[in-house]
mmCIF file of C-alpha atoms and ligand atoms in Angstrom:
data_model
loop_
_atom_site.group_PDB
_atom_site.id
_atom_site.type_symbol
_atom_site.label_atom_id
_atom_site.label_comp_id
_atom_site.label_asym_id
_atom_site.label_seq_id
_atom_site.Cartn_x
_atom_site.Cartn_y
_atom_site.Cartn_z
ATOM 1 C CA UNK A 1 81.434 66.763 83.075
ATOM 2 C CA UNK A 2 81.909 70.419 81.366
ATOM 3 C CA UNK A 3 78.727 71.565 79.185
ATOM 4 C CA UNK A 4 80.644 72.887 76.580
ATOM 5 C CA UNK A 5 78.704 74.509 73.517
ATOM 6 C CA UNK A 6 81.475 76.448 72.152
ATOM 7 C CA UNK A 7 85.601 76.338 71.514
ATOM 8 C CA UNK A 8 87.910 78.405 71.183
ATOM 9 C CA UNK A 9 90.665 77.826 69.121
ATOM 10 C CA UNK A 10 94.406 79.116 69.450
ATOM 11 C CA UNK A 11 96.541 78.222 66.365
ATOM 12 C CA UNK A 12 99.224 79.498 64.141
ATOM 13 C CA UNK A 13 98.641 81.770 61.358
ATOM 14 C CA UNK A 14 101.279 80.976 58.790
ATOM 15 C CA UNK A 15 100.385 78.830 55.823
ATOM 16 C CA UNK A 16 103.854 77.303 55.385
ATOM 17 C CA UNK A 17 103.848 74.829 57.970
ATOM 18 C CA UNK A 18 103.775 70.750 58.099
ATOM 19 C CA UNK A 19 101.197 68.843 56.367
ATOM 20 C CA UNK A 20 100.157 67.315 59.073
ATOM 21 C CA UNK A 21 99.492 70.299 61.479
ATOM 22 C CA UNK A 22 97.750 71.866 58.690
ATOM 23 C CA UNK A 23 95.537 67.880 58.634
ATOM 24 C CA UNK A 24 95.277 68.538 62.077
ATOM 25 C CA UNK A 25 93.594 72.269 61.871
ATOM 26 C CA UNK A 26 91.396 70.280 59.146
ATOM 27 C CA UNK A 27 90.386 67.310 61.588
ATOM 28 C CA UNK A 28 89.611 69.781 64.922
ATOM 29 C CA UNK A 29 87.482 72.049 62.601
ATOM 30 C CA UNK A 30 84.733 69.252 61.224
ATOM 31 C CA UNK A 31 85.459 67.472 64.633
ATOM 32 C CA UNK A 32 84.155 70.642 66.433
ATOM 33 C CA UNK A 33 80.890 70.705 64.012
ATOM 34 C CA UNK A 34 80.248 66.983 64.498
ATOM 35 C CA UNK A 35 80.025 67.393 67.806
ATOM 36 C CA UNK A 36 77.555 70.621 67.205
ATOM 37 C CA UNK A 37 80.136 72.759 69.276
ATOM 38 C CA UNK A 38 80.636 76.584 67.991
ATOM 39 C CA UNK A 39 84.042 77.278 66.814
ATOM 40 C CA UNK A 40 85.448 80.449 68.562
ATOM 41 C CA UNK A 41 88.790 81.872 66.919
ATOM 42 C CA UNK A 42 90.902 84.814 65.886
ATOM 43 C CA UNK A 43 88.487 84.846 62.369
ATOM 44 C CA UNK A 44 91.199 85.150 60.268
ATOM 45 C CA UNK A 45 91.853 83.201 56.501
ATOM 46 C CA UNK A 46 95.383 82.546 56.759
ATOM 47 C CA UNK A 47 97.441 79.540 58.543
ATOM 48 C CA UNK A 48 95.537 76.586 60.806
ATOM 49 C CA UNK A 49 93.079 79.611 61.610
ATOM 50 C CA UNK A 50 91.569 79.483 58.387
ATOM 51 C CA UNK A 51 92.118 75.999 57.603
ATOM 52 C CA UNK A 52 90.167 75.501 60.894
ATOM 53 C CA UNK A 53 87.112 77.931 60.013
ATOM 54 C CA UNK A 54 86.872 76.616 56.955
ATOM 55 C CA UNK A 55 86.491 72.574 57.599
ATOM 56 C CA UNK A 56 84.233 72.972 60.654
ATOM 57 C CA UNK A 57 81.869 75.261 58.099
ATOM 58 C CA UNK A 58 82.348 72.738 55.638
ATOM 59 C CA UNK A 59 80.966 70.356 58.140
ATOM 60 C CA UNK A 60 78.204 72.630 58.878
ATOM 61 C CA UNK A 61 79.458 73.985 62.079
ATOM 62 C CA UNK A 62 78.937 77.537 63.733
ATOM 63 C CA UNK A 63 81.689 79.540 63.391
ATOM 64 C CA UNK A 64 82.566 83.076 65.543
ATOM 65 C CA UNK A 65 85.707 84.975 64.361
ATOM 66 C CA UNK A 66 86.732 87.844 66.183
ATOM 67 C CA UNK A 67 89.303 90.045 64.608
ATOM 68 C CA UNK A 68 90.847 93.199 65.752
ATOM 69 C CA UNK A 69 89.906 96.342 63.013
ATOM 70 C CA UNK A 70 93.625 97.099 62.444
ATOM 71 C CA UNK A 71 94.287 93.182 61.136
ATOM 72 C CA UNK A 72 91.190 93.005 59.255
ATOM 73 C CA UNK A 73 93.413 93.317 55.977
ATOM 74 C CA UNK A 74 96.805 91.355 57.299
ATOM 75 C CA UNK A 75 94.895 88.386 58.534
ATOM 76 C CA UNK A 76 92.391 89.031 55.806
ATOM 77 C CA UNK A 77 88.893 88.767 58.329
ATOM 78 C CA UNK A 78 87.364 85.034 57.114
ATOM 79 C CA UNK A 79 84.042 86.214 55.325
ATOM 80 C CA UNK A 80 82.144 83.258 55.310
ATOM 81 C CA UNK A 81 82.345 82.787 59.023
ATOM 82 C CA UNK A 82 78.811 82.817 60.533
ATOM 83 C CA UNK A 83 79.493 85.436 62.590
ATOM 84 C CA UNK A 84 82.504 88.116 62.076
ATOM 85 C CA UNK A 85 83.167 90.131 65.017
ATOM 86 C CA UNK A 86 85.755 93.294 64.479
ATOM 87 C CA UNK A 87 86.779 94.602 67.657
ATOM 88 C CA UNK A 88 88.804 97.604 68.495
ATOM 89 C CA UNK A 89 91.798 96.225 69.252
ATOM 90 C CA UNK A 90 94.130 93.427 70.681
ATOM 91 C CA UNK A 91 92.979 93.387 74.476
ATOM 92 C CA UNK A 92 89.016 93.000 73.241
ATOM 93 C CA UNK A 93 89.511 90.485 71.203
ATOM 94 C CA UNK A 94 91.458 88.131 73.541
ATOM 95 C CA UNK A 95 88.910 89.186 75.733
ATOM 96 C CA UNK A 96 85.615 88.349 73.874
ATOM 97 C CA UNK A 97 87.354 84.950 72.383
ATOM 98 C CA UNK A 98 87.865 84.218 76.244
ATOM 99 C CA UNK A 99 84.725 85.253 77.301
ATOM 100 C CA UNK A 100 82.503 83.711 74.553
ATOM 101 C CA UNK A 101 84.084 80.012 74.983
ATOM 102 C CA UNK A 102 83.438 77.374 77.202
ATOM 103 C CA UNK A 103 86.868 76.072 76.380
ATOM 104 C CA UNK A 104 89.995 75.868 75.050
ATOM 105 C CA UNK A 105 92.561 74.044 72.631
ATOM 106 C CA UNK A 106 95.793 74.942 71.653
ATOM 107 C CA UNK A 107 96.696 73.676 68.173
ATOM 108 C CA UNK A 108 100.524 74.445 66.800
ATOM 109 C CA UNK A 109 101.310 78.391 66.614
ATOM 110 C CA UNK A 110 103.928 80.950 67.001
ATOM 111 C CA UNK A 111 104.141 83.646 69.565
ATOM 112 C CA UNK A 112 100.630 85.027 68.754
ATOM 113 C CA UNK A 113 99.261 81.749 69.847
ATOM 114 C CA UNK A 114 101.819 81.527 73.005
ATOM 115 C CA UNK A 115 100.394 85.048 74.126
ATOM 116 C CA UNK A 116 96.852 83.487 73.898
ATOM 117 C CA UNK A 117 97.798 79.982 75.703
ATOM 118 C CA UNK A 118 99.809 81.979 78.502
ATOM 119 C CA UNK A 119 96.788 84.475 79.032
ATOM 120 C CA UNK A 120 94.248 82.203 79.385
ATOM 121 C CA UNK A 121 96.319 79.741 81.376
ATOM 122 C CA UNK A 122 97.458 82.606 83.802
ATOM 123 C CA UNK A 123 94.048 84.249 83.822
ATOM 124 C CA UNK A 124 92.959 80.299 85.087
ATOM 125 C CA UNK A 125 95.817 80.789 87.427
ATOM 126 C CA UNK A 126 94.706 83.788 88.973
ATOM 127 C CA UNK A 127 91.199 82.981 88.951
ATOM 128 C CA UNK A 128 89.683 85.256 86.580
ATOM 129 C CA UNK A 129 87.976 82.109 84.686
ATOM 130 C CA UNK A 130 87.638 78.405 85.442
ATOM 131 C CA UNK A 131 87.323 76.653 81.879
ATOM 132 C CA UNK A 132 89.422 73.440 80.457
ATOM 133 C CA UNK A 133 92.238 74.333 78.662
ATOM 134 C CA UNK A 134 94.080 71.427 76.324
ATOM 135 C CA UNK A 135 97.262 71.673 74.643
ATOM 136 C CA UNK A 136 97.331 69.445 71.384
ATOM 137 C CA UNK A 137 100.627 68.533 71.215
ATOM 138 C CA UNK A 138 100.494 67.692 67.206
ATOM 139 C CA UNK A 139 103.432 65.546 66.151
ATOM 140 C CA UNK A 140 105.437 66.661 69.437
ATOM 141 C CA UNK A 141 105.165 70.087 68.199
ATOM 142 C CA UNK A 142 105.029 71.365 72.460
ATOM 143 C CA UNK A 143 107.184 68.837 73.610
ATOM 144 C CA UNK A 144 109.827 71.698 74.389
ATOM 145 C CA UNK A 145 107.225 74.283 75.650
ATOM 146 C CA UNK A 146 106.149 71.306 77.896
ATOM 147 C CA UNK A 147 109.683 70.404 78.684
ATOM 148 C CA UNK A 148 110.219 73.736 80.126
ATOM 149 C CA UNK A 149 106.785 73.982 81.480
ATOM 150 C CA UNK A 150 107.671 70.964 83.734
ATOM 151 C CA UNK A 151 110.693 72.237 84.498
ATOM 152 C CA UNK A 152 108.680 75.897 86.195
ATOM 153 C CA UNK A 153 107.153 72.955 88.113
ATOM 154 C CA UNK A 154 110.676 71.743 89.458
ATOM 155 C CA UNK A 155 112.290 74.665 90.615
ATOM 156 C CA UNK A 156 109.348 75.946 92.123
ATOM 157 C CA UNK A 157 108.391 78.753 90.319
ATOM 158 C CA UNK A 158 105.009 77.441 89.190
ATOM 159 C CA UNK A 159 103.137 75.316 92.339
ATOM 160 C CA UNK A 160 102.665 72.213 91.509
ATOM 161 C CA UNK A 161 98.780 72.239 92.193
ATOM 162 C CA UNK A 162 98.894 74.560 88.839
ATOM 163 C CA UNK A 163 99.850 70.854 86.650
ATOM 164 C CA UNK A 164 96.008 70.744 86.748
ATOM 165 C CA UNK A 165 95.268 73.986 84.945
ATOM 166 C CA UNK A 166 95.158 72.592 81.311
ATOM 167 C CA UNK A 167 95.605 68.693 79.898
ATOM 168 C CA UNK A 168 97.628 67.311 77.025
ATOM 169 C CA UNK A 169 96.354 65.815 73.781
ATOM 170 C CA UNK A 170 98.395 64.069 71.560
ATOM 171 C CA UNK A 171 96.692 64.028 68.624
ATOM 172 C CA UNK A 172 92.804 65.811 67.793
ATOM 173 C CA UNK A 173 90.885 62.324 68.256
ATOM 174 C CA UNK A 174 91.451 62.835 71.958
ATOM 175 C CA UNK A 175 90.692 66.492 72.435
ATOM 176 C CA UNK A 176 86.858 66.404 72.512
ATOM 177 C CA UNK A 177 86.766 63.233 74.861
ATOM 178 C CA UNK A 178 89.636 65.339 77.535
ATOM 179 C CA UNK A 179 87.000 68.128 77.462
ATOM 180 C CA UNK A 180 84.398 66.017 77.795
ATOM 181 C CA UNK A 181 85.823 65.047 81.302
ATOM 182 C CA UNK A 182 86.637 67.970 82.453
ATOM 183 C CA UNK A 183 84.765 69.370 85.947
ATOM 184 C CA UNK A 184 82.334 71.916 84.981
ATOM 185 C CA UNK A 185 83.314 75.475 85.502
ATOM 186 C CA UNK A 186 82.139 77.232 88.368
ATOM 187 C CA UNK A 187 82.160 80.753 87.085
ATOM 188 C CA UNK A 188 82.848 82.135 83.463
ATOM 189 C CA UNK A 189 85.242 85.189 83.160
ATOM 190 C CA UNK A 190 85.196 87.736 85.578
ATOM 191 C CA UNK A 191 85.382 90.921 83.637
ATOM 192 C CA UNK A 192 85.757 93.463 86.234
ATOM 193 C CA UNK A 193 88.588 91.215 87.292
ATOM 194 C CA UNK A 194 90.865 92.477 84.474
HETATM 195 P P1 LIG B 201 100.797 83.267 65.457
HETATM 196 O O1 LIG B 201 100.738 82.112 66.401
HETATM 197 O O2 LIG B 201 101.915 84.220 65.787
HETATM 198 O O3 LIG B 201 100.756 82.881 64.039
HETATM 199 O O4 LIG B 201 99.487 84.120 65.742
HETATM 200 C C1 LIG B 201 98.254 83.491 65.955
HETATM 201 C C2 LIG B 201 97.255 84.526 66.325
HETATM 202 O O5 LIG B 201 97.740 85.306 67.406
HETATM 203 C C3 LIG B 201 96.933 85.518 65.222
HETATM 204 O O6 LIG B 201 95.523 85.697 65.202
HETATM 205 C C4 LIG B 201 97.562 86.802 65.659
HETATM 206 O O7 LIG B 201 96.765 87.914 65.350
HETATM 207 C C5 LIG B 201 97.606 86.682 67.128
HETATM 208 N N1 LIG B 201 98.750 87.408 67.661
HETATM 209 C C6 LIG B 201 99.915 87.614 67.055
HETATM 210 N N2 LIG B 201 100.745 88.340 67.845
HETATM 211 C C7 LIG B 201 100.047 88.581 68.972
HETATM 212 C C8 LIG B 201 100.323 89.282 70.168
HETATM 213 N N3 LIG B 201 101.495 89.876 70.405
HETATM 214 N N4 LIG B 201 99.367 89.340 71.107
HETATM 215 C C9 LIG B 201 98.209 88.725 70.899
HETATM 216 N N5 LIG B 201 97.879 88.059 69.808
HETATM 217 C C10 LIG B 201 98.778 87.987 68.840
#
């Protein structure tokens, strides 16, 4: 079973989006500080990010946002996090989110968030880190990402030992109990790797 004390987040950052992906943000933030586990995310206001921050602090939870310096304004960097991290750029941020977390869920996003689910699932791939990764499919929302996902599976191009590298939730209730069985990690990120 993974010891997990800390999750990082991947989720959209637009505001105008379904009610109930935006309930969804709501329910994996207080969820998170329930269960006493940090939240780890891209420490922005705007979209599921901040709805995210803002109901696991409501709850009480811990809450690390790490922002690059030159989206400090666009994303508008969440204040009231507990701890606001502004790194130099892109690459470091990805980096420390990665390296800081014991795990990882992907909520509903656009291509920001793909980037971040296909770097930490390749990075898995490759070795570099060995930590649960689940996609929350919200209302179907991945169903065509894990269409073609299955379909990189068929024709070969992605070995089919690699199904393994991250789970599927259907809906937040089930995230924390996935994690919960997931093997503990053997190693954490391998820096010197990247
Ligand atoms: P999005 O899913 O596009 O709303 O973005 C979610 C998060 O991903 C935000 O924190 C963005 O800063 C970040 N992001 C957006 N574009 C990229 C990118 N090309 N590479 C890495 N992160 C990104």
């Amino acid at each position: 079973m993974a010891t997990v004390k800390s999750v990082c987040v991947y989720c959209g950052s637009s505001s105008n989006v379904r009610e109930s992906h935006r309930d969804a943000a709501r329910e994996l933030g207080s969820a998170l500080a329930q269960a006493g586990l940090r939240l780890v995310y891209g420490g922005g206001q705007v979209g599921l990010m901040g709805l995210t921050a803002e109901a696991a602090l409501a709850a009480g939870g811990m809450v690390t946002g790490i922002i690059p310096k030159f989206l400090n304004r666009h994303e508008i960097g969440h204040t009231r996090c507990t701890e606001l991290i502004v790194s130099d750029n892109m690459h470091d941020r990805k980096y420390q989110m990665a390296a800081i977390a014991d795990a990882f869920v992907v909520l509903p996003g656009g291509f920001g968030t793909l980037d971040e689910t296909f770097e930490i699932l390749t990075w898995k791939q490759l070795g570099l880190h060995d930590k649960p990764i689940v996609i929350a499919d919200i209302d179907g929302y991945w169903a065509l990402l894990l269409a073609l996902m299955a379909n990189q599976f068929k024709e070969n191009y992605v070995r089919p030992e690699h199904r393994e590298l991250f789970r599927v939730a259907r809906d937040v209730a089930k995230i924390l109990p996935i994690l919960a069985l997931e093997p503990e990690p053997r190693f954490s990120l391998k820096k010197n790797w990247l």
